[in-house]
Amino acid sequence: MAETAINNRGVAFDTARVMEMIPHRYPFLMVDRVVDVIANESATGIKNVTINEPYFQGHFPSRPVMPGVLIVEAMAQSAAVLVVHSLGAETEGKLVYFMSIDDARFRKPVVPGDRLEIHVFKRQSRANVWKLGSEVRVDGTLVAEATFAAMI
């Protein structure tokens, strides 16, 4: 288990630990690590976008752009790590399902070489249903945002 404290602000999880917490695997694991995880509050997923991603073969061969739906999936996976960490070890490996996605906005294309910082934050939770917000930034610039609900 690779979990490290960061500046008394939260914990960080490397790829191996993320894969213990959520069931996603290559080629559909959309986060490389999750940092600044504060239970019941917030987390930041990190995704290093490379030209080797399989979706770039067709989206688009002459101008590779990360599909917006995969950016939303990266938000959801980062949120799933936050939810699992918040609810405890008995939830590890369980599925977290989307219930709704609202107000999704894509402000700038994400291309190979970008490093996504996927900030997710809890808006509310009731039993096994969570409502979360997310903002995705590249070099400090907002590239995408959404509000969504999920159920574990």
mmCIF file of C-alpha atoms in Angstrom:
data_model
loop_
_atom_site.group_PDB
_atom_site.id
_atom_site.type_symbol
_atom_site.label_atom_id
_atom_site.label_comp_id
_atom_site.label_asym_id
_atom_site.label_seq_id
_atom_site.Cartn_x
_atom_site.Cartn_y
_atom_site.Cartn_z
ATOM 1 C CA MET A 1 0.000 0.000 0.000
ATOM 2 C CA ALA A 2 1.615 3.209 -1.137
ATOM 3 C CA GLU A 3 0.032 5.997 0.866
ATOM 4 C CA THR A 4 2.034 9.013 1.917
ATOM 5 C CA ALA A 5 1.189 12.100 3.940
ATOM 6 C CA ILE A 6 1.611 15.428 2.207
ATOM 7 C CA ASN A 7 2.215 18.580 4.275
ATOM 8 C CA ASN A 8 -0.481 17.618 6.815
ATOM 9 C CA ARG A 9 -2.976 18.474 4.061
ATOM 10 C CA GLY A 10 -3.918 15.026 2.826
ATOM 11 C CA VAL A 11 -2.601 11.734 1.579
ATOM 12 C CA ALA A 12 -1.400 10.611 -1.837
ATOM 13 C CA PHE A 13 -1.950 7.330 -3.646
ATOM 14 C CA ASP A 14 0.288 5.970 -6.411
ATOM 15 C CA THR A 15 -1.017 3.958 -9.380
ATOM 16 C CA ALA A 16 -0.730 0.602 -7.587
ATOM 17 C CA ARG A 17 -2.777 1.885 -4.645
ATOM 18 C CA VAL A 18 -5.358 3.497 -6.954
ATOM 19 C CA MET A 19 -5.830 0.097 -8.637
ATOM 20 C CA GLU A 20 -6.466 -1.491 -5.217
ATOM 21 C CA MET A 21 -9.135 1.125 -4.542
ATOM 22 C CA ILE A 22 -11.003 1.144 -7.879
ATOM 23 C CA PRO A 23 -11.417 -1.680 -10.421
ATOM 24 C CA HIS A 24 -10.286 0.238 -13.542
ATOM 25 C CA ARG A 25 -7.291 -1.056 -15.517
ATOM 26 C CA TYR A 26 -5.332 -0.135 -18.630
ATOM 27 C CA PRO A 27 -6.393 1.051 -21.125
ATOM 28 C CA PHE A 28 -9.271 2.556 -19.147
ATOM 29 C CA LEU A 29 -7.449 3.697 -16.019
ATOM 30 C CA MET A 30 -7.535 7.482 -16.507
ATOM 31 C CA VAL A 31 -5.533 8.622 -13.452
ATOM 32 C CA ASP A 32 -1.859 7.987 -12.745
ATOM 33 C CA ARG A 33 -2.062 8.969 -9.078
ATOM 34 C CA VAL A 34 -4.252 10.877 -6.649
ATOM 35 C CA VAL A 35 -2.794 13.496 -4.293
ATOM 36 C CA ASP A 36 -4.041 15.853 -1.592
ATOM 37 C CA VAL A 37 -6.790 13.405 -0.624
ATOM 38 C CA ILE A 38 -8.775 14.709 2.335
ATOM 39 C CA ALA A 39 -11.490 12.262 3.415
ATOM 40 C CA ASN A 40 -15.052 13.536 2.931
ATOM 41 C CA GLU A 41 -13.735 16.714 1.326
ATOM 42 C CA SER A 42 -11.536 16.725 -1.782
ATOM 43 C CA ALA A 43 -8.787 15.135 -3.879
ATOM 44 C CA THR A 44 -6.656 15.858 -6.928
ATOM 45 C CA GLY A 45 -6.139 13.230 -9.613
ATOM 46 C CA ILE A 46 -3.090 13.456 -11.872
ATOM 47 C CA LYS A 47 -3.128 12.222 -15.472
ATOM 48 C CA ASN A 48 -0.068 12.582 -17.684
ATOM 49 C CA VAL A 49 -1.385 12.607 -21.241
ATOM 50 C CA THR A 50 0.985 10.940 -23.723
ATOM 51 C CA ILE A 51 0.851 10.325 -27.471
ATOM 52 C CA ASN A 52 0.868 6.595 -26.650
ATOM 53 C CA GLU A 53 -2.745 6.705 -25.426
ATOM 54 C CA PRO A 54 -4.743 4.294 -27.632
ATOM 55 C CA TYR A 55 -7.539 6.782 -28.367
ATOM 56 C CA PHE A 56 -5.137 9.141 -30.160
ATOM 57 C CA GLN A 57 -4.909 6.680 -33.074
ATOM 58 C CA GLY A 58 -8.401 7.743 -34.097
ATOM 59 C CA HIS A 59 -9.105 11.000 -32.225
ATOM 60 C CA PHE A 60 -7.679 12.638 -34.339
ATOM 61 C CA PRO A 61 -4.704 11.216 -36.256
ATOM 62 C CA SER A 62 -3.638 14.596 -37.680
ATOM 63 C CA ARG A 63 -4.448 16.599 -34.497
ATOM 64 C CA PRO A 64 -4.574 14.400 -31.373
ATOM 65 C CA VAL A 65 -7.133 15.652 -28.823
ATOM 66 C CA MET A 66 -8.200 13.818 -25.649
ATOM 67 C CA PRO A 67 -11.939 13.048 -25.924
ATOM 68 C CA GLY A 68 -14.078 15.051 -23.498
ATOM 69 C CA VAL A 69 -15.846 11.914 -22.324
ATOM 70 C CA LEU A 70 -12.473 10.534 -21.157
ATOM 71 C CA ILE A 71 -11.756 13.747 -19.276
ATOM 72 C CA VAL A 72 -15.106 13.235 -17.509
ATOM 73 C CA GLU A 73 -14.080 9.619 -16.810
ATOM 74 C CA ALA A 74 -10.837 10.896 -15.240
ATOM 75 C CA MET A 75 -12.975 13.153 -13.024
ATOM 76 C CA ALA A 76 -15.126 10.179 -12.033
ATOM 77 C CA GLN A 77 -12.153 7.943 -11.244
ATOM 78 C CA SER A 78 -10.530 10.652 -9.128
ATOM 79 C CA ALA A 79 -13.845 11.076 -7.308
ATOM 80 C CA ALA A 80 -14.151 7.310 -6.835
ATOM 81 C CA VAL A 81 -10.787 7.275 -5.043
ATOM 82 C CA LEU A 82 -12.017 10.087 -2.770
ATOM 83 C CA VAL A 83 -15.254 8.204 -2.033
ATOM 84 C CA VAL A 84 -13.490 4.884 -1.320
ATOM 85 C CA HIS A 85 -10.907 6.571 0.910
ATOM 86 C CA SER A 86 -13.686 8.394 2.765
ATOM 87 C CA LEU A 87 -15.835 5.286 3.299
ATOM 88 C CA GLY A 88 -12.987 2.967 4.293
ATOM 89 C CA ALA A 89 -11.281 -0.270 3.283
ATOM 90 C CA GLU A 90 -14.511 -2.312 3.050
ATOM 91 C CA THR A 91 -15.445 -0.318 -0.074
ATOM 92 C CA GLU A 92 -12.165 -0.945 -1.925
ATOM 93 C CA GLY A 93 -12.650 -2.496 -5.350
ATOM 94 C CA LYS A 94 -16.396 -1.830 -5.381
ATOM 95 C CA LEU A 95 -17.952 -0.121 -8.355
ATOM 96 C CA VAL A 96 -18.870 3.544 -8.236
ATOM 97 C CA TYR A 97 -21.561 4.268 -10.838
ATOM 98 C CA PHE A 98 -22.409 7.571 -12.496
ATOM 99 C CA MET A 99 -25.968 8.672 -11.792
ATOM 100 C CA SER A 100 -25.896 12.069 -13.485
ATOM 101 C CA ILE A 101 -23.542 14.556 -15.112
ATOM 102 C CA ASP A 102 -24.513 18.231 -15.120
ATOM 103 C CA ASP A 103 -23.009 21.456 -16.380
ATOM 104 C CA ALA A 104 -20.097 19.783 -18.185
ATOM 105 C CA ARG A 105 -17.974 22.373 -19.953
ATOM 106 C CA PHE A 106 -14.867 21.869 -22.073
ATOM 107 C CA ARG A 107 -12.883 25.084 -22.318
ATOM 108 C CA LYS A 108 -9.656 24.096 -24.074
ATOM 109 C CA PRO A 109 -8.415 20.987 -25.950
ATOM 110 C CA VAL A 110 -6.238 18.534 -24.023
ATOM 111 C CA VAL A 111 -3.318 17.273 -26.114
ATOM 112 C CA PRO A 112 -0.330 14.937 -25.692
ATOM 113 C CA GLY A 113 2.184 16.393 -23.258
ATOM 114 C CA ASP A 114 -0.483 17.938 -21.021
ATOM 115 C CA ARG A 115 -0.638 17.069 -17.323
ATOM 116 C CA LEU A 116 -4.205 17.061 -16.057
ATOM 117 C CA GLU A 117 -4.821 18.165 -12.479
ATOM 118 C CA ILE A 118 -8.296 16.859 -11.739
ATOM 119 C CA HIS A 119 -9.668 18.624 -8.664
ATOM 120 C CA VAL A 120 -12.729 16.876 -7.217
ATOM 121 C CA PHE A 121 -14.685 18.034 -4.201
ATOM 122 C CA LYS A 122 -17.650 16.698 -2.300
ATOM 123 C CA ARG A 123 -20.764 18.817 -2.443
ATOM 124 C CA GLN A 124 -22.945 16.455 -0.428
ATOM 125 C CA SER A 125 -23.486 12.793 0.386
ATOM 126 C CA ARG A 126 -26.388 10.776 1.647
ATOM 127 C CA ALA A 127 -25.889 7.073 2.388
ATOM 128 C CA ASN A 128 -24.178 5.629 -0.712
ATOM 129 C CA VAL A 129 -24.977 8.564 -3.064
ATOM 130 C CA TRP A 130 -22.460 11.378 -3.479
ATOM 131 C CA LYS A 131 -22.722 14.662 -5.373
ATOM 132 C CA LEU A 132 -19.368 16.043 -6.471
ATOM 133 C CA GLY A 133 -17.900 18.913 -8.416
ATOM 134 C CA SER A 134 -14.762 18.871 -10.505
ATOM 135 C CA GLU A 135 -12.425 21.266 -12.260
ATOM 136 C CA VAL A 136 -9.627 20.079 -14.545
ATOM 137 C CA ARG A 137 -6.611 22.295 -15.101
ATOM 138 C CA VAL A 138 -3.507 22.152 -17.281
ATOM 139 C CA ASP A 139 -0.699 24.488 -16.181
ATOM 140 C CA GLY A 140 -3.213 26.354 -14.018
ATOM 141 C CA THR A 141 -5.660 26.945 -16.900
ATOM 142 C CA LEU A 142 -9.188 25.580 -16.547
ATOM 143 C CA VAL A 143 -9.808 23.086 -19.387
ATOM 144 C CA ALA A 144 -12.965 21.297 -18.170
ATOM 145 C CA GLU A 145 -15.507 21.258 -15.344
ATOM 146 C CA ALA A 146 -18.617 19.323 -14.334
ATOM 147 C CA THR A 147 -20.931 18.422 -11.495
ATOM 148 C CA PHE A 148 -21.960 14.796 -11.131
ATOM 149 C CA ALA A 149 -23.649 12.317 -8.854
ATOM 150 C CA ALA A 150 -22.345 8.829 -8.172
ATOM 151 C CA MET A 151 -23.460 5.802 -6.199
ATOM 152 C CA ILE A 152 -21.228 3.152 -4.647
#
